[in-house]
Short mmCIF file of C-alpha atoms and ligand atoms in Angstrom, two decimals:
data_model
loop_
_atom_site.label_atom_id
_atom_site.label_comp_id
_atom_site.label_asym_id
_atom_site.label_seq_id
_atom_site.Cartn_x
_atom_site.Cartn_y
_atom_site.Cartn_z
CA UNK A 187 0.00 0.00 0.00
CA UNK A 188 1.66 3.70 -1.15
CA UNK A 189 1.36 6.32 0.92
CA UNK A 190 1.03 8.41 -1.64
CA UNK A 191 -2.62 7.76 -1.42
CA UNK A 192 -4.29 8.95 1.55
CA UNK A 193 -8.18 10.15 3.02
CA UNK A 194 -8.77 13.18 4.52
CA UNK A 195 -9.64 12.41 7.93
CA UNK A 196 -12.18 15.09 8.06
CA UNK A 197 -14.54 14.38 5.48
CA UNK A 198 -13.13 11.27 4.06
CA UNK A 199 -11.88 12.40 0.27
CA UNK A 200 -9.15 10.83 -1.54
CA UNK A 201 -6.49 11.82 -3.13
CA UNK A 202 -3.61 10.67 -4.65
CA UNK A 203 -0.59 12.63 -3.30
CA UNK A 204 3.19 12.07 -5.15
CA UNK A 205 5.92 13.24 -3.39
CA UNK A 206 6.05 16.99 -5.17
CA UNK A 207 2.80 17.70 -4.30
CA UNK A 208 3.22 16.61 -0.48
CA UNK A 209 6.16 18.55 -0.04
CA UNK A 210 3.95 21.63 -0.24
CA UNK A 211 1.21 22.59 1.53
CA UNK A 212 -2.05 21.38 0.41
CA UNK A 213 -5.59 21.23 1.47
CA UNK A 214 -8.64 18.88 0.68
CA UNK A 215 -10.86 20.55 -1.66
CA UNK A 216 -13.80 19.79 -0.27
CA UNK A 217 -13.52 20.54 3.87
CA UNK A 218 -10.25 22.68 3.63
CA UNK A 219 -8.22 20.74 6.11
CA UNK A 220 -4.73 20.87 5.61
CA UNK A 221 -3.65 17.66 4.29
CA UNK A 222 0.24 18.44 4.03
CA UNK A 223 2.22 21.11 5.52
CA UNK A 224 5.26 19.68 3.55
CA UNK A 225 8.01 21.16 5.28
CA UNK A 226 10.19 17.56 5.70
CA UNK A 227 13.22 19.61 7.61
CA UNK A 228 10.71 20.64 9.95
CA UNK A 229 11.03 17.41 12.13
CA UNK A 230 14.80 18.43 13.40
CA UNK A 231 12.80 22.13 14.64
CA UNK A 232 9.77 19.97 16.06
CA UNK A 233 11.77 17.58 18.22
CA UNK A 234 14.81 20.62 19.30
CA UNK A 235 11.60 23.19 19.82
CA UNK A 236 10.20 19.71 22.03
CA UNK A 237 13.82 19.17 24.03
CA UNK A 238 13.47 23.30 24.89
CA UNK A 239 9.89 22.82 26.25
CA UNK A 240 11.02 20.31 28.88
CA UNK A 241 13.72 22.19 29.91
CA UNK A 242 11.81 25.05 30.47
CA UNK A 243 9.20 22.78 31.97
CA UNK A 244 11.46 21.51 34.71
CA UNK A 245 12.52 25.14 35.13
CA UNK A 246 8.46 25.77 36.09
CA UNK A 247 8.23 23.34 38.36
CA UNK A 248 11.30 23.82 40.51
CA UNK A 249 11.59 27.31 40.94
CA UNK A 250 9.25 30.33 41.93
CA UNK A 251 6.05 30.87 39.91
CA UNK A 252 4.70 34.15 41.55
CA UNK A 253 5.19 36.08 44.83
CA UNK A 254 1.94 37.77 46.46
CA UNK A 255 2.65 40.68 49.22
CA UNK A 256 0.06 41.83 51.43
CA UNK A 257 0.48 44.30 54.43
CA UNK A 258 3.15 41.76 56.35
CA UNK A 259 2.23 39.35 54.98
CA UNK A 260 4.00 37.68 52.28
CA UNK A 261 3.64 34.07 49.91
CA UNK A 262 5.36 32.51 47.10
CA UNK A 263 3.29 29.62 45.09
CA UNK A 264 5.23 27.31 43.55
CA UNK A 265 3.12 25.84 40.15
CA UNK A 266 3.20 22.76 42.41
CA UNK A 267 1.32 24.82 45.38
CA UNK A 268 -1.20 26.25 42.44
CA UNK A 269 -1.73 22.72 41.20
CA UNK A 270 -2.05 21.42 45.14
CA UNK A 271 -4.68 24.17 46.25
CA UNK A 272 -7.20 21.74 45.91
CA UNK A 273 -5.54 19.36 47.92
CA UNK A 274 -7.99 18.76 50.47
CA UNK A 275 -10.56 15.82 50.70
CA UNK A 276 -12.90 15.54 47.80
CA UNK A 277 -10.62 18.09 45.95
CA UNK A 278 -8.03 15.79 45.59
CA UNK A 279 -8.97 14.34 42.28
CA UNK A 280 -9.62 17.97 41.07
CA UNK A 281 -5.05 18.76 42.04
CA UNK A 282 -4.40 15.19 40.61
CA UNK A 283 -6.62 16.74 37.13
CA UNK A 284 -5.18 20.19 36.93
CA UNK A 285 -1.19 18.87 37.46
CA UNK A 286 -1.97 16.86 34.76
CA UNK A 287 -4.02 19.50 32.40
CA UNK A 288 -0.66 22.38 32.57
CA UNK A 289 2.05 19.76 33.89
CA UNK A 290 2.04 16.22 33.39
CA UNK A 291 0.49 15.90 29.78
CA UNK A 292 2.44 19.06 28.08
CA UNK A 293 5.43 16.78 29.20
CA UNK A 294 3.84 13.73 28.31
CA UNK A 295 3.34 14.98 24.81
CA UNK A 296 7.12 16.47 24.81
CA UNK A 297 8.47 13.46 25.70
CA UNK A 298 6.71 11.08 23.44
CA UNK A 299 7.38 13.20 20.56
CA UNK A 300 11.18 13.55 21.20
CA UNK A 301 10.62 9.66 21.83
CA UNK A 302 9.42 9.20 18.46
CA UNK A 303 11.18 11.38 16.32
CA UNK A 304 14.73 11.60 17.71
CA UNK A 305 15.67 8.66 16.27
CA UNK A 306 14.42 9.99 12.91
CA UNK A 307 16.72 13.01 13.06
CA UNK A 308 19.79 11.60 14.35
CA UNK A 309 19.42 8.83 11.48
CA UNK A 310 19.02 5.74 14.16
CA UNK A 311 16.64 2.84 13.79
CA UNK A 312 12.84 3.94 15.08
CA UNK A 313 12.51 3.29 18.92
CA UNK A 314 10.65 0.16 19.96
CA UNK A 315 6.76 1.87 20.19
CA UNK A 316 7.67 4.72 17.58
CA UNK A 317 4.09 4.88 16.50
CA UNK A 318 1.83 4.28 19.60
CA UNK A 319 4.17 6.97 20.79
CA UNK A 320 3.73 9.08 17.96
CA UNK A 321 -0.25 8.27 18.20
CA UNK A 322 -0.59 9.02 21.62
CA UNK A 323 0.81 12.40 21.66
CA UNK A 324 -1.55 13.92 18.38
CA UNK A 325 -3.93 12.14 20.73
CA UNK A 326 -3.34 14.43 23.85
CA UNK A 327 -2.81 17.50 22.33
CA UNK A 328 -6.05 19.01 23.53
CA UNK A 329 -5.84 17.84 26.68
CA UNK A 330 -2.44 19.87 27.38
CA UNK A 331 -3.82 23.04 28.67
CA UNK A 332 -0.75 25.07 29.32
CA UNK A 333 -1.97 27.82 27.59
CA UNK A 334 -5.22 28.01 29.09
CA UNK A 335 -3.65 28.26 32.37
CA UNK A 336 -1.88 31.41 31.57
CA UNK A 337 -5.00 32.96 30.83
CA UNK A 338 -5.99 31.76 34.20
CA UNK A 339 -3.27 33.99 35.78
CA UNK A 340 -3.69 36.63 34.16
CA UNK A 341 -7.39 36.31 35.20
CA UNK A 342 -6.14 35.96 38.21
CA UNK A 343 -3.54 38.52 38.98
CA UNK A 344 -6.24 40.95 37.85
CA UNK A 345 -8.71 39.75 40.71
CA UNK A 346 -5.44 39.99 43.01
CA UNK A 347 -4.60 43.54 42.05
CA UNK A 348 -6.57 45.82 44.31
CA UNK A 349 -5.49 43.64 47.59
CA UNK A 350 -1.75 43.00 47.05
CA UNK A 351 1.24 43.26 45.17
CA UNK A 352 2.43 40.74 43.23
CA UNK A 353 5.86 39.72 41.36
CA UNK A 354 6.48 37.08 38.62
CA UNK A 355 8.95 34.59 39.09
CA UNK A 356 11.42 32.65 36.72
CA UNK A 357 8.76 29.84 36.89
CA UNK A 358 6.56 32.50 35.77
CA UNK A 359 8.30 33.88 32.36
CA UNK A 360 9.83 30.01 31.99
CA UNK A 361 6.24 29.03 31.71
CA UNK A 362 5.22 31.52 28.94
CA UNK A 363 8.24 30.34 27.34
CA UNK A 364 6.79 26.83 27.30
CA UNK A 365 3.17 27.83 25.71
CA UNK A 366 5.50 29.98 22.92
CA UNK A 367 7.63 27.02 22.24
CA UNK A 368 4.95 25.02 22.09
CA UNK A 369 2.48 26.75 20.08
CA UNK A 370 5.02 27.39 17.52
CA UNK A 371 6.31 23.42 17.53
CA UNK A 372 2.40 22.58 16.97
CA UNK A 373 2.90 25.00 13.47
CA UNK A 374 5.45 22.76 12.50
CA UNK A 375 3.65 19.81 12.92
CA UNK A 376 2.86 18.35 9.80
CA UNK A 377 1.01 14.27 10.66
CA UNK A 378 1.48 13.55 6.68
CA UNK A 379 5.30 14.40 7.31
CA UNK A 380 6.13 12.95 10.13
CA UNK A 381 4.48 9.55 9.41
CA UNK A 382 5.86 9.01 6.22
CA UNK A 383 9.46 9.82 7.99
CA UNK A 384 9.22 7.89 10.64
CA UNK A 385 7.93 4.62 7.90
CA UNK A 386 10.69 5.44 6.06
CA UNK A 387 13.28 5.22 8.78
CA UNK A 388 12.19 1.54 9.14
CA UNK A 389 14.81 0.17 7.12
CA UNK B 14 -1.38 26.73 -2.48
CA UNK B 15 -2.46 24.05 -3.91
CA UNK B 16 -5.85 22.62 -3.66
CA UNK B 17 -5.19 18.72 -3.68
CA UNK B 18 -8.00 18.09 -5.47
CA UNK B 19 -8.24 20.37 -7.93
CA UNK B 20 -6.94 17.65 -10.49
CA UNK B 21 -8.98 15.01 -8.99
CA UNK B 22 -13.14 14.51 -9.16
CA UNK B 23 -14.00 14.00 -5.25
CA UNK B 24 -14.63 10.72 -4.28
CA UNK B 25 -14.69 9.25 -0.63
CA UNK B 26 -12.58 6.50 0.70
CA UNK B 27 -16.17 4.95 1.60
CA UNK B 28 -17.72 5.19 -1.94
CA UNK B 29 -14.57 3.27 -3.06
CA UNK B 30 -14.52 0.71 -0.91
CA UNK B 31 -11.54 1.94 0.97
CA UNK B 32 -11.07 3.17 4.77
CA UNK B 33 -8.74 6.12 5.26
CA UNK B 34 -6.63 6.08 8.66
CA UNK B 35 -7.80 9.46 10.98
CA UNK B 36 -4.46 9.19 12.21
CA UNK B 37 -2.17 9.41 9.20
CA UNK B 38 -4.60 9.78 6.75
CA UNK B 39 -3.03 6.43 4.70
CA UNK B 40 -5.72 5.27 2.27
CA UNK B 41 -6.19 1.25 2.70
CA UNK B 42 -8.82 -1.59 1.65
CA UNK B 43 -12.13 -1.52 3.64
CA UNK B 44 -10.85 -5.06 5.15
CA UNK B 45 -7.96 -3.68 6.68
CA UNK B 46 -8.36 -3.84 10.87
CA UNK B 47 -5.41 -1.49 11.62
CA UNK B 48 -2.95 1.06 9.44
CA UNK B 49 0.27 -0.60 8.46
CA UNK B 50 1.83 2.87 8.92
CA UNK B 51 0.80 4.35 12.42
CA UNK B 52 -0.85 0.65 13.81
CA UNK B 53 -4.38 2.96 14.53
CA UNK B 54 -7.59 0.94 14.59
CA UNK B 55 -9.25 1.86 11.34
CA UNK B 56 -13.07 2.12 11.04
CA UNK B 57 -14.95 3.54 7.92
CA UNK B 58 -17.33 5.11 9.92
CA UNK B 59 -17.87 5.02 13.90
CA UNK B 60 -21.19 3.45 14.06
CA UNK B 61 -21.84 4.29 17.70
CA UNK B 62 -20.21 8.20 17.18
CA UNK B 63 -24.05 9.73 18.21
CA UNK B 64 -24.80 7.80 20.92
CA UNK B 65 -21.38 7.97 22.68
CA UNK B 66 -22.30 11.96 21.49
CA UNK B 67 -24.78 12.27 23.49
CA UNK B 68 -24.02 10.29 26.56
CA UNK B 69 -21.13 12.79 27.08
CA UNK B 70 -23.43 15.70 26.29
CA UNK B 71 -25.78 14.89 28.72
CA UNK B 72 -22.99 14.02 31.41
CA UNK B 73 -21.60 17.35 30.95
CA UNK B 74 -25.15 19.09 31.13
CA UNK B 75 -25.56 17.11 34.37
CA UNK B 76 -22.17 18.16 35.75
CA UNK B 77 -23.05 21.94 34.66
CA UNK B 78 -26.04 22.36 36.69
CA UNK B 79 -24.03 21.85 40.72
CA UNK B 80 -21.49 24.28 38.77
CA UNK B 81 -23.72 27.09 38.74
CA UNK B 82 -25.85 26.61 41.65
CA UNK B 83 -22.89 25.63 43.85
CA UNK B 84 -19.82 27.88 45.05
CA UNK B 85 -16.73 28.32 43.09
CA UNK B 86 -15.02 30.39 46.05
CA UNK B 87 -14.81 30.59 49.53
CA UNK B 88 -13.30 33.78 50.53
CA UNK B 89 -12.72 34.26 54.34
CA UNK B 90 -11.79 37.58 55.35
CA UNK B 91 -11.91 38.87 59.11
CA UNK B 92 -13.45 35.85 59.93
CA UNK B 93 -16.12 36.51 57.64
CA UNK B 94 -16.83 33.65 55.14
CA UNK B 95 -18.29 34.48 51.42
CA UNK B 96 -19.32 32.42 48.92
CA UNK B 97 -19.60 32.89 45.21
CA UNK B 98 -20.77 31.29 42.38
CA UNK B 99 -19.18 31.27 38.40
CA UNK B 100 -21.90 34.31 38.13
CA UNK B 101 -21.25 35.49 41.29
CA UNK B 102 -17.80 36.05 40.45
CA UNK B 103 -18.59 37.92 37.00
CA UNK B 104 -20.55 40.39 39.10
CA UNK B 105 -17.81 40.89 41.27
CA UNK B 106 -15.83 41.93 38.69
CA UNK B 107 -18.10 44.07 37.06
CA UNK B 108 -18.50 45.73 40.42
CA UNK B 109 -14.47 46.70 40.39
CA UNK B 110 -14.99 47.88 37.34
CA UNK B 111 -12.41 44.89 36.16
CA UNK B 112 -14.92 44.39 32.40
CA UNK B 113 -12.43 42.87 30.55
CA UNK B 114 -11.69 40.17 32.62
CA UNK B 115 -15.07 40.15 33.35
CA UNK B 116 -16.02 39.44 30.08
CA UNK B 117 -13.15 36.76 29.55
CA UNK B 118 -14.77 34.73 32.55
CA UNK B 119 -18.02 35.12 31.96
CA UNK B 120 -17.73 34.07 27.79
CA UNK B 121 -15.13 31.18 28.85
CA UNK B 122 -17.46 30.05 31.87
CA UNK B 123 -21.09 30.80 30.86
CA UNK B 124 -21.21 31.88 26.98
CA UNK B 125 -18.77 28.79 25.88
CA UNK B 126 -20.57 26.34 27.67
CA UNK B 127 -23.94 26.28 27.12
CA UNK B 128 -23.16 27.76 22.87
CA UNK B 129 -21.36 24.55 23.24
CA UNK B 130 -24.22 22.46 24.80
CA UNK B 131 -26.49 23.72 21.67
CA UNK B 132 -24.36 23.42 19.23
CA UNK B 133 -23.16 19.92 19.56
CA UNK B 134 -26.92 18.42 20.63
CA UNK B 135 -27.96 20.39 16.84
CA UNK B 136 -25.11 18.67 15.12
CA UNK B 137 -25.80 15.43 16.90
CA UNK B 138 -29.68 16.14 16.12
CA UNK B 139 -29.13 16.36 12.35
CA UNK B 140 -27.03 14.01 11.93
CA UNK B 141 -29.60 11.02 12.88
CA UNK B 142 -31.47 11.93 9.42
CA UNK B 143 -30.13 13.25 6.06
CA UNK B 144 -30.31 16.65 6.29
CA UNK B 145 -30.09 19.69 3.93
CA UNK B 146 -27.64 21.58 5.47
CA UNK B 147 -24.91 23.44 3.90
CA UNK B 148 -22.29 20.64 4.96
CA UNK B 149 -19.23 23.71 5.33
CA UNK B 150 -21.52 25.84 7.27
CA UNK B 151 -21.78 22.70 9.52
CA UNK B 152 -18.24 21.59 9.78
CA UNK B 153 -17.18 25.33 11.09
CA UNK B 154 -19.52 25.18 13.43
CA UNK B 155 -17.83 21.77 14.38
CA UNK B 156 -14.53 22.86 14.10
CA UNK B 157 -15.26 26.15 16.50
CA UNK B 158 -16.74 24.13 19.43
CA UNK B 159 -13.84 21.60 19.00
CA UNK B 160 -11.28 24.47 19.49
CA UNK B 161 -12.82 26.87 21.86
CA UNK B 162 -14.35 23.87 24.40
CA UNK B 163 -11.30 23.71 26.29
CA UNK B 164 -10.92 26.96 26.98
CA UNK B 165 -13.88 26.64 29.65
CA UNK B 166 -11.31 25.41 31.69
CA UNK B 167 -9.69 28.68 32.59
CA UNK B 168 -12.34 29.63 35.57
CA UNK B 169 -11.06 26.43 37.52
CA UNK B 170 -7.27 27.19 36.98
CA UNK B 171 -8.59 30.43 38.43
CA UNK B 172 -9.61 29.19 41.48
CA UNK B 173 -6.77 26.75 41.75
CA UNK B 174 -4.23 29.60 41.45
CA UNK B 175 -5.55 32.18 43.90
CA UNK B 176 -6.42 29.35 46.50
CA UNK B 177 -2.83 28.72 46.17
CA UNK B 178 -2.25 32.18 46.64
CA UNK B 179 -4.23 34.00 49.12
CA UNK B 180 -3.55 32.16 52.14
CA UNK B 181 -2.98 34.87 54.89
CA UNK B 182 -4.38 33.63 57.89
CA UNK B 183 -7.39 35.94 59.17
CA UNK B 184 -6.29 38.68 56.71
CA UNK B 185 -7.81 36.73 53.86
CA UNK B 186 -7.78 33.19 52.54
CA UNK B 187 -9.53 31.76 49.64
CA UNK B 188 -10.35 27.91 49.36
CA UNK B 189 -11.87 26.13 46.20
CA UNK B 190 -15.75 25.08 46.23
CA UNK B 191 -17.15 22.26 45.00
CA UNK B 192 -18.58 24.18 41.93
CA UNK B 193 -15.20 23.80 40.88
CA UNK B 194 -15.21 20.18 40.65
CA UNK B 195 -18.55 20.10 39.01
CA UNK B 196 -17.40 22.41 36.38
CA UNK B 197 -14.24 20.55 35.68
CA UNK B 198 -16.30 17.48 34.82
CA UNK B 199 -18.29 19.58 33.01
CA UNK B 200 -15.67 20.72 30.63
CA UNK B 201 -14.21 17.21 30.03
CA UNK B 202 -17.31 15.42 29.32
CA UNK B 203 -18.14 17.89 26.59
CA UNK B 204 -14.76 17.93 25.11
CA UNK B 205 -15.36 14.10 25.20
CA UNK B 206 -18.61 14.17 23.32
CA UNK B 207 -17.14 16.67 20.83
CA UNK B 208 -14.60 14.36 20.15
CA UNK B 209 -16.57 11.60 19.84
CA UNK B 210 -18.82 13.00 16.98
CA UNK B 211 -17.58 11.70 13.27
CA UNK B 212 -17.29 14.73 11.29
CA UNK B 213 -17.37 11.83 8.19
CA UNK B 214 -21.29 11.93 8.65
CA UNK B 215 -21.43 15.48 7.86
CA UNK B 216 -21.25 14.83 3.75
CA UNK B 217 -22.77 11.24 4.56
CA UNK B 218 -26.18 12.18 5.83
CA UNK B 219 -26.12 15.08 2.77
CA UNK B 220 -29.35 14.68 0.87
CA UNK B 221 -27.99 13.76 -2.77
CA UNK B 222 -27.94 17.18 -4.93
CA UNK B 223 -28.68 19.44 -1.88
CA UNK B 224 -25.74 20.95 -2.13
CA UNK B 225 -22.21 20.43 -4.34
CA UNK B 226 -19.31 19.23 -2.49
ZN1 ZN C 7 -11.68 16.90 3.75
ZN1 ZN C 8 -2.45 5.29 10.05
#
């Protein structure tokens, strides 16, 4: 079977795609989803733009997110003490949910991408689980909610802003670094391209 | 940019006898249980797509009801304990004359909820006939409640982040409500039962010459 011939996953169309036409960008006539983004050098940005988001990501968690002052009194959150504010009894499952909406799956889908497609760029044979890898993170990408949580401070430093002052900290400007990186790896991100490289690495 | 089909007459994957992969989008014989090139389970159309559409639909309407009626935040001040509700809060915020933010909360927590709630339960509703609907019309209304769903989510990260935050003793301390929880569950059942729906059976329940393409 060639996989030069492929359905549009949208509205089921087929269409027969040789090689010059997939390494440009192309949409299905009929629904307008973008079949190809054909950029093939694009994999080496996707997994180094990856490596840069869990770097930054470890950055978050470790160090200082933001630091509220009010009168003498004075507290610095952690993401991991945003994430644990729920912490309490029935809440639990609520903390164990949000870590995983901004932390946990963002790194999941990091990882599993580098997992994937490392081997790709640095011309190795394809990592034992290569696709369910591969699968799994185009599965989860809108379940990683990183940049729905900075929304959610910003939301919330507004509410904040009449009773205290408040400073951003590394973890704060690290973590706007990840939804940057991020959004601009899922640009790159072409499925057409980076299954047919990681078949052809097989051999 | 090229329009991939602007060579080719438009025929489905179905009408041929084939099965396209939603995955990788590899083109293989109707027989076929899995994609040789991403190992996906392949399926020409998901048969049960509406029903497991609307069990998650109603789930989420269920779980959106305690969300309203329920509080979001507790705010203790001076030993003085107030409650407020996803509404509640919007007011608030209208009443420090805070209307941006006011209006980001109350579209991601109100406005994107229940547009999503219609929308999905019409789609889902004219899908169990053919219909006459212009099928593009249709598929951005898809598309929009598949991207924007998610971002209901922001009213609970606000609640986890200033519970983390305000914490001083009798000065003030907020703690999280069980609205919140409610209106988690609320958010990822519907993103469930958007997910679920087979945008395939947009152009498959199109009555034949309604509309072209
Ligand atoms: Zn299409
Ligand atoms: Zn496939």
């Amino acid at each position: 079977m060639s996989g030069d011939n492929i359905a549009c996953p949208v509205c089921d169309v087929m269409y027969h795609l040789p090689p010059e036409l997939a390494d440009g960008e192309t949409r299905c006539a009929r629904c307008g989803y973008r079949l190809t983004l054909g950029q093939s050098e694009a994999i080496t940005r996707v997994v180094g733009l990856a490596l840069t988001s869990v770097v930054l990501m470890g950055m978050v968690v470790f160090l200082p997110f933001l630091d509220l002052e009010a009168g003498q009194f004075s507290n610095s959150a952690t993401v991991y003490d945003a994430v644990m504010g729920f912490s309490t009894g029935i809440m639990m499952p609520l903390s164990l949910a949000v870590m995983g909406f901004i932390i946990v799956l963002p790194l999941l889908r990091f990882g599993l991408l580098i997992y994937a497609l490392a081997p790709v760029v640095l011309h190795r044979p394809n990592a034992p689980g290569a696709n369910a890898a591969l699968r799994v993170a185009i599965r989860l990408k809108p379940w990683a909610m990183a940049e729905i949580f900075m929304v959610g401070v910003a939301v919330a430093l507004v509410k904040l802003a009449g009773m205290a002052t408040l400073h951003m900290g590394p973890a704060f400007w690290a973590f706007v670094g990840v939804v940057v990186v991020a959004a601009l790896k899922d640009t790159l991100m072409c499925r057409n391209t980076l299954w047919t490289a990681l078949a052809n690495n097989k051999a | 940019m090229d329009r991939a089909g602007q060579q080719q007459s438009l025929t489905t994957a179905r009408e041929a006898g084939m099965v396209g992969c939603t995955y990788c989008g590899l083109l293989l014989p109707m027989d076929q249980a899995h994609c040789p090139r991403c190992g996906a389970g392949l399926q020409s159309r998901d048969d049960q797509s509406l029903q497991k559409v609307w069990a998650w639909l109603l789930a989420g309407l269920i779980a959106y009801v305690p969300a309203n009626l329920y509080p979001m935040l507790r705010t203790t001040q001076m030993f003085h304990t107030t409650e407020s509700t996803i509404v509640g809060g919007v007011s608030d915020l209208i009443h420090h004359h805070a209307y941006g933010i006011a209006f980001i909360v109350f579209f991601a927590s109100v406005v994107i909820p229940i547009g999503k709630f219609i929308v999905i339960a019409y789609l889902a509703y004219l899908m169990s006939r053919p219909h006459k609907s212009d099928p593009h019309r249709l598929h951005l209304l898809y598309e929009v409640v598949e991207f924007i769903g998610r971002w209901s989510m922001i009213d609970v990260f606000v609640v986890a982040i200033l519970t983390a935050l305000v914490q001083f003793d009798v000065l003030a301390t907020i703690n999280p409500g069980i609205a919140a929880v409610c209106f988690a569950l609320s958010v990822v059942f519907t993103m469930l039962s958007a997910q679920s729906f087979d945008s395939r059976l947009i152009w498959d329940r199109l009555e034949k010459g309604s509309f072209h393409g």
